CSV table of C-alpha atoms and ligand atoms in Angstrom, one decimal:
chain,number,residue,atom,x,y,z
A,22,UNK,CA,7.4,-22.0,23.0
A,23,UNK,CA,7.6,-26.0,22.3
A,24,UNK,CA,11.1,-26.1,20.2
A,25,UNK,CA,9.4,-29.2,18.2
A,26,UNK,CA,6.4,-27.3,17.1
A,27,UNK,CA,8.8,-24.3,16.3
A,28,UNK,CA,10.8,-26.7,13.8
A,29,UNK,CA,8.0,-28.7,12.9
A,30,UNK,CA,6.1,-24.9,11.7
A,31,UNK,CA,9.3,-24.1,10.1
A,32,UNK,CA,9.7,-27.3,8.1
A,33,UNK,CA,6.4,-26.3,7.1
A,34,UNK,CA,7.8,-23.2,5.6
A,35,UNK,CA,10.4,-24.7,4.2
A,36,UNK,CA,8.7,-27.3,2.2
A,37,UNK,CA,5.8,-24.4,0.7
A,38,UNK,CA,3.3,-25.2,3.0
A,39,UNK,CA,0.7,-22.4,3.8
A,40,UNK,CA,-0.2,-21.5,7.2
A,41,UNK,CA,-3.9,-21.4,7.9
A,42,UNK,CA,-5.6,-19.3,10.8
A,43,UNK,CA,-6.2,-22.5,12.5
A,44,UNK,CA,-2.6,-24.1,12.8
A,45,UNK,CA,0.0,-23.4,15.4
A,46,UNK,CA,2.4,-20.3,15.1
A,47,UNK,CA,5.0,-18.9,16.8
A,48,UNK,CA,3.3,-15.6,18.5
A,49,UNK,CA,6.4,-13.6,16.9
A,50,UNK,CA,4.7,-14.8,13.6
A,51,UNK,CA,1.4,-13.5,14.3
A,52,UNK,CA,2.6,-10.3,15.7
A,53,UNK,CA,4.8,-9.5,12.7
A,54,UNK,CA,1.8,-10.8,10.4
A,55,UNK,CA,-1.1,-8.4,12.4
A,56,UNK,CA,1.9,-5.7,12.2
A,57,UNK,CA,2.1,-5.9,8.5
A,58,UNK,CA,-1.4,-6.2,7.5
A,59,UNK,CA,-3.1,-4.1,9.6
A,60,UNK,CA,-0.7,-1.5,8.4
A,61,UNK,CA,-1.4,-2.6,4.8
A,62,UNK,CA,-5.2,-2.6,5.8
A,63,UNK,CA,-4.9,1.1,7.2
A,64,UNK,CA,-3.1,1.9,4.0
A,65,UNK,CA,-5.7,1.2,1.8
A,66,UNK,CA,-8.3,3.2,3.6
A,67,UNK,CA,-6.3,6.3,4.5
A,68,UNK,CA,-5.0,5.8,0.6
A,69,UNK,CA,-8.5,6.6,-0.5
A,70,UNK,CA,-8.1,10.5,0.7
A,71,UNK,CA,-5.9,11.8,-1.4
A,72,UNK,CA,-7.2,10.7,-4.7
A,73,UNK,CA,-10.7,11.1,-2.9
A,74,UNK,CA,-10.2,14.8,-3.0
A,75,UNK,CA,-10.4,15.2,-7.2
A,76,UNK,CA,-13.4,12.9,-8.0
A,77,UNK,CA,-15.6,16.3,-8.1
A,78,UNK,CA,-13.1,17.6,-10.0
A,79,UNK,CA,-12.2,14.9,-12.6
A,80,UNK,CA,-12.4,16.8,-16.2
A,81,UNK,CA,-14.7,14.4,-18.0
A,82,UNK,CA,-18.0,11.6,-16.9
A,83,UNK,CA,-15.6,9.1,-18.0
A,84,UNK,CA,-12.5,10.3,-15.8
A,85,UNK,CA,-14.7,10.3,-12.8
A,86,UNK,CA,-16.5,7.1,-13.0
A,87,UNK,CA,-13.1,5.3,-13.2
A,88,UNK,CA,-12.0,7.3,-10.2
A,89,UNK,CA,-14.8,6.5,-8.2
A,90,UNK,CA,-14.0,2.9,-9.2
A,91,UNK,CA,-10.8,2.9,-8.2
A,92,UNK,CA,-11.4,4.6,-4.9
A,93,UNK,CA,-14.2,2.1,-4.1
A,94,UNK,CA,-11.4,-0.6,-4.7
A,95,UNK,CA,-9.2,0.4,-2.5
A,96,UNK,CA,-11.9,0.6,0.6
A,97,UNK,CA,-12.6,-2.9,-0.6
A,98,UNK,CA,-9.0,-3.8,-0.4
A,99,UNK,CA,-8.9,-2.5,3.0
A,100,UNK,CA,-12.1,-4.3,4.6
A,101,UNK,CA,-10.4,-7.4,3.0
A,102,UNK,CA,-7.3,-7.2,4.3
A,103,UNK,CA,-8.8,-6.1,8.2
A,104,UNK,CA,-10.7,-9.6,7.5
A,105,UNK,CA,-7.4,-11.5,6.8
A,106,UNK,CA,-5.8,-9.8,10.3
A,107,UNK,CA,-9.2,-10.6,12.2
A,108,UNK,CA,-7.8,-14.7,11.1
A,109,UNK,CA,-4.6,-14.1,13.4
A,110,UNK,CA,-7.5,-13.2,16.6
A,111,UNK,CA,-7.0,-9.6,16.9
A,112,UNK,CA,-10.4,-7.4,16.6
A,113,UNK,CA,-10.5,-5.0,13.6
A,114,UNK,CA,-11.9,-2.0,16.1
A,115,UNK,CA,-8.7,-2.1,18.2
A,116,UNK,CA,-6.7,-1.9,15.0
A,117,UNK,CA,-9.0,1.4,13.7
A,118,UNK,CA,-8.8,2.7,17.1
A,119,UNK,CA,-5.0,2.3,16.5
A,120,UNK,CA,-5.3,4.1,13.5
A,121,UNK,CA,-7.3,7.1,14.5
A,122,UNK,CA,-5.3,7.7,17.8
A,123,UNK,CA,-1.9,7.9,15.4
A,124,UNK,CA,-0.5,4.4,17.4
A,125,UNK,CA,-0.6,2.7,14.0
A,126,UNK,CA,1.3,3.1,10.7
A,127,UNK,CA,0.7,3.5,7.2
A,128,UNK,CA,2.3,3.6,3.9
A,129,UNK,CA,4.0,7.6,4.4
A,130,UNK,CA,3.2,8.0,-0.1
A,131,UNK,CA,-0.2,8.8,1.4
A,132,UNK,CA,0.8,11.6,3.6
A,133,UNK,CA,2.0,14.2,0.1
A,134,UNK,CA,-0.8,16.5,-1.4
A,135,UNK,CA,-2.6,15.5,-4.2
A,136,UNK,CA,-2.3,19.5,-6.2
A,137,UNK,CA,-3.3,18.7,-9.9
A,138,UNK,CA,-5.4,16.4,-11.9
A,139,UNK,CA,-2.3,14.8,-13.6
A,140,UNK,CA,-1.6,13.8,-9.9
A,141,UNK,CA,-4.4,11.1,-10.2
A,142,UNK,CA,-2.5,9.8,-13.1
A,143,UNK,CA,0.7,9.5,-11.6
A,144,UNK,CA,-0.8,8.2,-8.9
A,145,UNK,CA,-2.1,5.3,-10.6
A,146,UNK,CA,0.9,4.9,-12.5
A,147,UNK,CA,3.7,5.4,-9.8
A,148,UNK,CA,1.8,4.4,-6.8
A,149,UNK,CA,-0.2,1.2,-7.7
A,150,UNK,CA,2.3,0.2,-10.2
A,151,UNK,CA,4.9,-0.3,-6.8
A,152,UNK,CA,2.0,-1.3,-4.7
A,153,UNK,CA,1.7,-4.2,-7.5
A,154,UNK,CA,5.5,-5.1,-7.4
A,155,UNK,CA,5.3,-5.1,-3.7
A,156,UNK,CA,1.9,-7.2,-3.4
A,157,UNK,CA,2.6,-10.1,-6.7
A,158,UNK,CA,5.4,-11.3,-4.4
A,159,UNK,CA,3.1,-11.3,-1.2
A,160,UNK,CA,0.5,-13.3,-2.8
A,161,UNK,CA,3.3,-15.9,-2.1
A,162,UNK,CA,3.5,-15.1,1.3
A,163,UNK,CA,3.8,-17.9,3.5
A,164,UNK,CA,0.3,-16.8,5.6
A,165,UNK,CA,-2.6,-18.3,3.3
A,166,UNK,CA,-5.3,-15.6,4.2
A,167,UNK,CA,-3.0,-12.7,3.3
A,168,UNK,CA,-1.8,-14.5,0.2
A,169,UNK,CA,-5.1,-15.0,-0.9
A,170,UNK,CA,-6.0,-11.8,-0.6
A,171,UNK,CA,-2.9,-10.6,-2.8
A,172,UNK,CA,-4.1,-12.7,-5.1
A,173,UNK,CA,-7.3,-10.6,-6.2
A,174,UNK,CA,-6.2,-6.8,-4.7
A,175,UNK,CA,-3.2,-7.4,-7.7
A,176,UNK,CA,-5.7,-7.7,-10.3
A,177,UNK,CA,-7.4,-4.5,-9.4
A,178,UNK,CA,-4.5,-2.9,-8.6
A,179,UNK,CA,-3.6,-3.6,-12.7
A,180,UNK,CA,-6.6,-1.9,-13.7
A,181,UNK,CA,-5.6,1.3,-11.1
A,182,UNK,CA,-2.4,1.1,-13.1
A,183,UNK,CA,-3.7,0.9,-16.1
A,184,UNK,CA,-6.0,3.9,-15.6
A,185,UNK,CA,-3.0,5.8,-14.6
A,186,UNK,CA,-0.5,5.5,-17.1
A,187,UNK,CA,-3.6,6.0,-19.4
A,188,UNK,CA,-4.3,9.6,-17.8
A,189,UNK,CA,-0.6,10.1,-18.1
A,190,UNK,CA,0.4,9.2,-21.7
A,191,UNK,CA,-2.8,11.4,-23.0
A,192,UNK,CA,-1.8,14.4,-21.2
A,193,UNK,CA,1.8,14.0,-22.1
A,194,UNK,CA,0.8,13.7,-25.5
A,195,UNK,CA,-1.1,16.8,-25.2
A,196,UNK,CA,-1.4,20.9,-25.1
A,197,UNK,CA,2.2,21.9,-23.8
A,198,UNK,CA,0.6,23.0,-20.3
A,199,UNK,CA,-1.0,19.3,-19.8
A,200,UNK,CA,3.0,17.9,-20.9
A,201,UNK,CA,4.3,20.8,-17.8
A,202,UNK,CA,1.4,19.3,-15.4
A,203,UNK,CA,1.8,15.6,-15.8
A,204,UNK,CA,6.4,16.0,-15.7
A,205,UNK,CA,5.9,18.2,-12.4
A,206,UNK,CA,3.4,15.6,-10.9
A,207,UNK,CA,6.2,12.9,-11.9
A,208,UNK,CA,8.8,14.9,-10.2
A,209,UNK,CA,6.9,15.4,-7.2
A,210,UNK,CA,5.8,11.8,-6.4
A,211,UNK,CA,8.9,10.0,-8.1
A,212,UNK,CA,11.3,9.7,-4.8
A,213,UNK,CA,8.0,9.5,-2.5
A,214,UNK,CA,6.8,6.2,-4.6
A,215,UNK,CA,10.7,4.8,-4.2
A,216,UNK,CA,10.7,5.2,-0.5
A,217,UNK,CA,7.2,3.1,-0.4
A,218,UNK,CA,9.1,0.1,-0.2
A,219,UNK,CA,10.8,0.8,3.2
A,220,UNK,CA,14.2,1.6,4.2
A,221,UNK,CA,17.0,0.1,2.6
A,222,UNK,CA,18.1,-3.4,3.8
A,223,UNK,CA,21.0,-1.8,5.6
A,224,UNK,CA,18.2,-0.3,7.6
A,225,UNK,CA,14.8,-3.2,8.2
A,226,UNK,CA,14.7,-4.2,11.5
A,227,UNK,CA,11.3,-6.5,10.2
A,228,UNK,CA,13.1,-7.9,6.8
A,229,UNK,CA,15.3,-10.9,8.8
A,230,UNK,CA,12.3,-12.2,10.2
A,231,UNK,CA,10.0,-11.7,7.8
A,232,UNK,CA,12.5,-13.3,5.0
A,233,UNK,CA,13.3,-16.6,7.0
A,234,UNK,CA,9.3,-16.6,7.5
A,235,UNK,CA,9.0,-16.4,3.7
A,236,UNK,CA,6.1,-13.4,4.4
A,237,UNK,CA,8.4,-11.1,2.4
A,238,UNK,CA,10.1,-13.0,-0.4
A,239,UNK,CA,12.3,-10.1,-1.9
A,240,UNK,CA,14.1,-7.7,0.3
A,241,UNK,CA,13.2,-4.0,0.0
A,242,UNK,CA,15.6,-2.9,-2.7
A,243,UNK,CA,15.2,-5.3,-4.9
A,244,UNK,CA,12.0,-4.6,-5.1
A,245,UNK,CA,12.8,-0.8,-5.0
A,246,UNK,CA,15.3,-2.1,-8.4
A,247,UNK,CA,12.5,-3.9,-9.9
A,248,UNK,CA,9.9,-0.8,-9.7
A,249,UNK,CA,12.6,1.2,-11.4
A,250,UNK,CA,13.1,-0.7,-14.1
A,251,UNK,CA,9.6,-1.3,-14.7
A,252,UNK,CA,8.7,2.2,-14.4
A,253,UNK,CA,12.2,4.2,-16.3
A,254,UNK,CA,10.9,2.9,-19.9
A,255,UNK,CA,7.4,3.7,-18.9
A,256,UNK,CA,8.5,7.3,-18.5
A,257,UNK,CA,10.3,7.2,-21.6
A,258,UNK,CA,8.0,6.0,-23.5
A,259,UNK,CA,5.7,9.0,-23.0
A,260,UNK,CA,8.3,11.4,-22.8
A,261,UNK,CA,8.6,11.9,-19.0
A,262,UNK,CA,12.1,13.0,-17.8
A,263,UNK,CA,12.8,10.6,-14.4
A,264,UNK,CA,13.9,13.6,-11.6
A,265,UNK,CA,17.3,12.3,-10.8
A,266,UNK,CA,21.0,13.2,-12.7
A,267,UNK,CA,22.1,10.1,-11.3
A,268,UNK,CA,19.6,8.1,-13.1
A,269,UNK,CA,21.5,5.4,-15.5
A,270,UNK,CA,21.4,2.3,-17.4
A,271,UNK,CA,24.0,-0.4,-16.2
A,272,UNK,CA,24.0,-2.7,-19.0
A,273,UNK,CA,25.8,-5.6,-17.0
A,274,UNK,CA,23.1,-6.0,-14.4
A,275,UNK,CA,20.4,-5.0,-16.4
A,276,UNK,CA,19.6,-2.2,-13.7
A,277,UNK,CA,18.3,1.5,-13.7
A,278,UNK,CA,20.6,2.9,-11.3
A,279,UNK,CA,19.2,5.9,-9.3
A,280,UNK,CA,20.7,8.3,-7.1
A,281,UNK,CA,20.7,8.3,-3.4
A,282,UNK,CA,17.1,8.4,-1.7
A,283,UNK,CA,16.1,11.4,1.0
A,284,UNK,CA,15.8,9.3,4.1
A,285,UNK,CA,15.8,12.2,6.5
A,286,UNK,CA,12.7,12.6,4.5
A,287,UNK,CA,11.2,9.3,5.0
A,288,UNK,CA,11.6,8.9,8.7
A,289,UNK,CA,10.4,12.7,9.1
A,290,UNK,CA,6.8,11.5,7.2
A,291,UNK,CA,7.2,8.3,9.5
A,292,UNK,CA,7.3,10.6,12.2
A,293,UNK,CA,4.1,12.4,11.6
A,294,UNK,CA,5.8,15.4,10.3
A,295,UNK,CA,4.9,14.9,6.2
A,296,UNK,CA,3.3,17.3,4.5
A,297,UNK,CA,-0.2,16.0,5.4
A,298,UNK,CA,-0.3,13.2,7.6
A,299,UNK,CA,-2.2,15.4,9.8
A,300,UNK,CA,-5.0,16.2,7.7
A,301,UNK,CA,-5.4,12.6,6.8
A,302,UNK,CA,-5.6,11.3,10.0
A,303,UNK,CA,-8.5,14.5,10.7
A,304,UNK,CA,-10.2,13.4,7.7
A,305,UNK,CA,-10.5,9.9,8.7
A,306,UNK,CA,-11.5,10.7,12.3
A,307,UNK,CA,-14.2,12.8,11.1
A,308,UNK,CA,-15.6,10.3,8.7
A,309,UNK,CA,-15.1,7.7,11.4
A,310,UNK,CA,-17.2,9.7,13.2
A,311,UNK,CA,-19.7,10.8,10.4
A,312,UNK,CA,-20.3,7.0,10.0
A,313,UNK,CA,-21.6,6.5,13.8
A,314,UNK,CA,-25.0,6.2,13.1
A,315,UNK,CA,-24.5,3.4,10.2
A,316,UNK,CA,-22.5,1.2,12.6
A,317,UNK,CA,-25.4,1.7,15.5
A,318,UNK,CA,-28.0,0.8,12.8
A,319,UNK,CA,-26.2,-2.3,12.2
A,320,UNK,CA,-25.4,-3.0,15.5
A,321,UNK,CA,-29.4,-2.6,16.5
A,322,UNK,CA,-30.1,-4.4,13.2
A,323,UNK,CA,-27.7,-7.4,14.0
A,324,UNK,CA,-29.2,-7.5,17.4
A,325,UNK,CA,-32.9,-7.9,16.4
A,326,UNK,CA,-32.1,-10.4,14.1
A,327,UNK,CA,-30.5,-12.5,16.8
A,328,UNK,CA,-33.4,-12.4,18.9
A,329,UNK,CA,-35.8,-13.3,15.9
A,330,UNK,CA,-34.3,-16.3,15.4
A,331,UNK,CA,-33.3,-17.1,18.8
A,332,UNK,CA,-37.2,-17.2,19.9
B,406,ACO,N1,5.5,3.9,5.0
B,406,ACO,C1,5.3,3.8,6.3
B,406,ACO,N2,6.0,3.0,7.1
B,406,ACO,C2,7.0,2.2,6.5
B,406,ACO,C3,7.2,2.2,5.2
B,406,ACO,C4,6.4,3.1,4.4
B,406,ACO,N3,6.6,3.2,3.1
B,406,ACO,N4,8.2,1.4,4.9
B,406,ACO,C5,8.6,0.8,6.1
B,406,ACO,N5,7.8,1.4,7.1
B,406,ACO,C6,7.9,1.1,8.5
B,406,ACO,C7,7.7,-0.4,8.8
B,406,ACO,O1,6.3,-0.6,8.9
B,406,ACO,C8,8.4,-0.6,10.1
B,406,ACO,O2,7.7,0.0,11.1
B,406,ACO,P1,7.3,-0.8,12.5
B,406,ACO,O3,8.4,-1.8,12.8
B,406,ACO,O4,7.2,0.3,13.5
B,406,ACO,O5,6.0,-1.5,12.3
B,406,ACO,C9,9.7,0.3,9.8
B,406,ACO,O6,9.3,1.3,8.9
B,406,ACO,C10,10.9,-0.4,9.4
B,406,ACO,O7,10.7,-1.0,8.1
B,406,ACO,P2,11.0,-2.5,7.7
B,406,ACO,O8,11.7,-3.2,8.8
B,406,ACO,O9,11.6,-2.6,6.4
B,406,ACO,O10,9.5,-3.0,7.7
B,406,ACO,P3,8.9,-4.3,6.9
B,406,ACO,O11,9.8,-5.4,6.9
B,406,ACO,O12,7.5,-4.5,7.4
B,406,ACO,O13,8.8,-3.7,5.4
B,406,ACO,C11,7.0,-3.0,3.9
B,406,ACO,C12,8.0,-2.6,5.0
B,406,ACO,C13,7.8,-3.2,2.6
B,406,ACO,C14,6.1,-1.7,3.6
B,406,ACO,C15,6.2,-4.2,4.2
B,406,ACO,O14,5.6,-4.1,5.5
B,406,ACO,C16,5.1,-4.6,3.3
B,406,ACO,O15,5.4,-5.1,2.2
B,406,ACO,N6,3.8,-4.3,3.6
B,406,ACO,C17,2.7,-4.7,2.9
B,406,ACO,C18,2.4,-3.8,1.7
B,406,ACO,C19,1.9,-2.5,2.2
B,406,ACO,O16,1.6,-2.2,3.3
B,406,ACO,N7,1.6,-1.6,1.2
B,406,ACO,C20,1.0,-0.3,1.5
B,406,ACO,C21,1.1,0.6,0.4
B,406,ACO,S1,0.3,0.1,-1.0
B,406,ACO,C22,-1.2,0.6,-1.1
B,406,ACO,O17,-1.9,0.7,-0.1
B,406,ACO,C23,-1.8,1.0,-2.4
């Protein structure tokens, strides 16, 4: 690669400047970029399953047209974001083929079982409320396409949280069995929703690059620190107990400590070996394959109008 187009890109970065599909890059800088995204982009889809699985079962007309909602979102998040990766000149079929043959990633929090209706509002809580710490500093990201798109998937992801903690606050305000549901959903998707933001720094191979690139403009714990203390007067608020003795206030830093994080767990989910990545991965293969004859009707339909208008 040409040094002076290397330093001239990175004075670029340096000075704010967003990179558009069109300009030069350093091909590291699109391979980390179509690394992240199209991990991010498989996220969103394979994230629809497990809240997919309760929207027969939501308790009320109102409960289930906001879950719909929300699920519909997050299919929308993940076309968009396979748009934004198809601007760096990879093709989205090769990324869902990725997907569906277990090559690619995504985020493990969508590899634990979904086991109660308060689970849709932790969910929402826990879950979109890190997704939304994680994304409002990537809609600074140095790539213009992605940025963009952080810009609008953050605003839905608000109302995702919104519904959440909304579930959550009227069942722990409830019938003492709705308080038990919604503390041992908490518990079981607390540690799970810390380890979304990647290994410690210690520990993230992608986090030098990706820093110096200003993709990522936080390192993984600090955003872990900020989700904490975001989340810990959220839970008290409603009169959820956080599952960790080691949980405390640190009144010089300002900082929630919490205890140490599972990572054997982590990497074994990482792995393919969490409670259900293989079942998501079924699911999504079969409706991959359920959805055949919608992408040979376009395909025939796509075709026929390019040989209307061609004659
Ligand atoms: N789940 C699955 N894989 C993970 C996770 C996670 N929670 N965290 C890290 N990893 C993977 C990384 O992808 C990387 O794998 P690879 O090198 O084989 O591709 C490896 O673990 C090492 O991690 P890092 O070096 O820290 O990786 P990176 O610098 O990319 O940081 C992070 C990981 C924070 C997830 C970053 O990629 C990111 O911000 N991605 C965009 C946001 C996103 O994907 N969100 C998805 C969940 S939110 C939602 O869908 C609602």
């Amino acid at each position: 690669e040409d040094p002076a187009l290397l330093a001239a890109f990175e004075a670029r970065i340096a000075a704010g400047e967003s990179i558009e599909p069109k300009d030069w890059m350093p091909e590291r800088y699109r391979k980390q970029l179509t690394r992240m995204m199209s991990q991010h982009a498989h996220s969103e889809i394979v994230g629809m399953l497990p809240e997919g699985n309760w929207i027969t079962r939501a308790p009320s007309l109102r409960r289930k047209m906001s879950l719909i909602a929300k699920v519909q979102d997050e299919a929308g998040h993940g076309l968009y974001i396979y748009c934004g990766t198809e601007t760096l000149g990879v093709d989205r079929h090769e990324l869902v083929e990725a997907l569906l043959d277990g090559r690619a990633k995504y985020s493990s929090i969508f590899n634990y079982p979904t086991l109660s209706w308060a689970d849709m509002g932790v969910i929402g809580w826990l879950v979109d409320g890190a997704a939304i710490v994680n994304q409002t500093v990537l809609a600074k990201a140095s790539y213009g396409p992605y940025a963009r798109a952080m810009v609008r998937i953050c605003k839905e992801e608000n109302f995702h949280k919104r519904q959440g903690y909304e579930i959550c606050s009227v069942l722990a305000n409830g019938t003492p069995e709705q308080k038990a549901m919604v503390q041992e959903a908490f518990n079981r998707f607390w540690w799970p929703s810390l380890m979304m933001f990647g290994p410690s720094d210690t520990d993230s191979p992608n986090s030098a690059e990706l820093l110096k690139w200003r993709v990522k403009r936080k390192t993984n714990d600090e955003l872990r620190q900020r989700f904490v203390n975001l989340t810990v007067p959220q839970a008290i608020a409603i009169g959820i107990t956080v599952p960790d003795p080691d949980m405390a206030f640190d009144a010089d830093t300002g900082n929630w400590e919490f205890g140490e994080i599972d990572w054997s767990e982590f990497f074994e989910v990482l792995k393919g070996n969490g409670p259900c990545n293989r079942e998501r991965l079924d699911a999504r293969r079969k409706a991959h394959a359920d959805g055949e004859w919608v992408r040979a009707a376009a395909t025939a339909h796509a075709e026929k109008q390019k040989a209307r208008s061609s004659t």
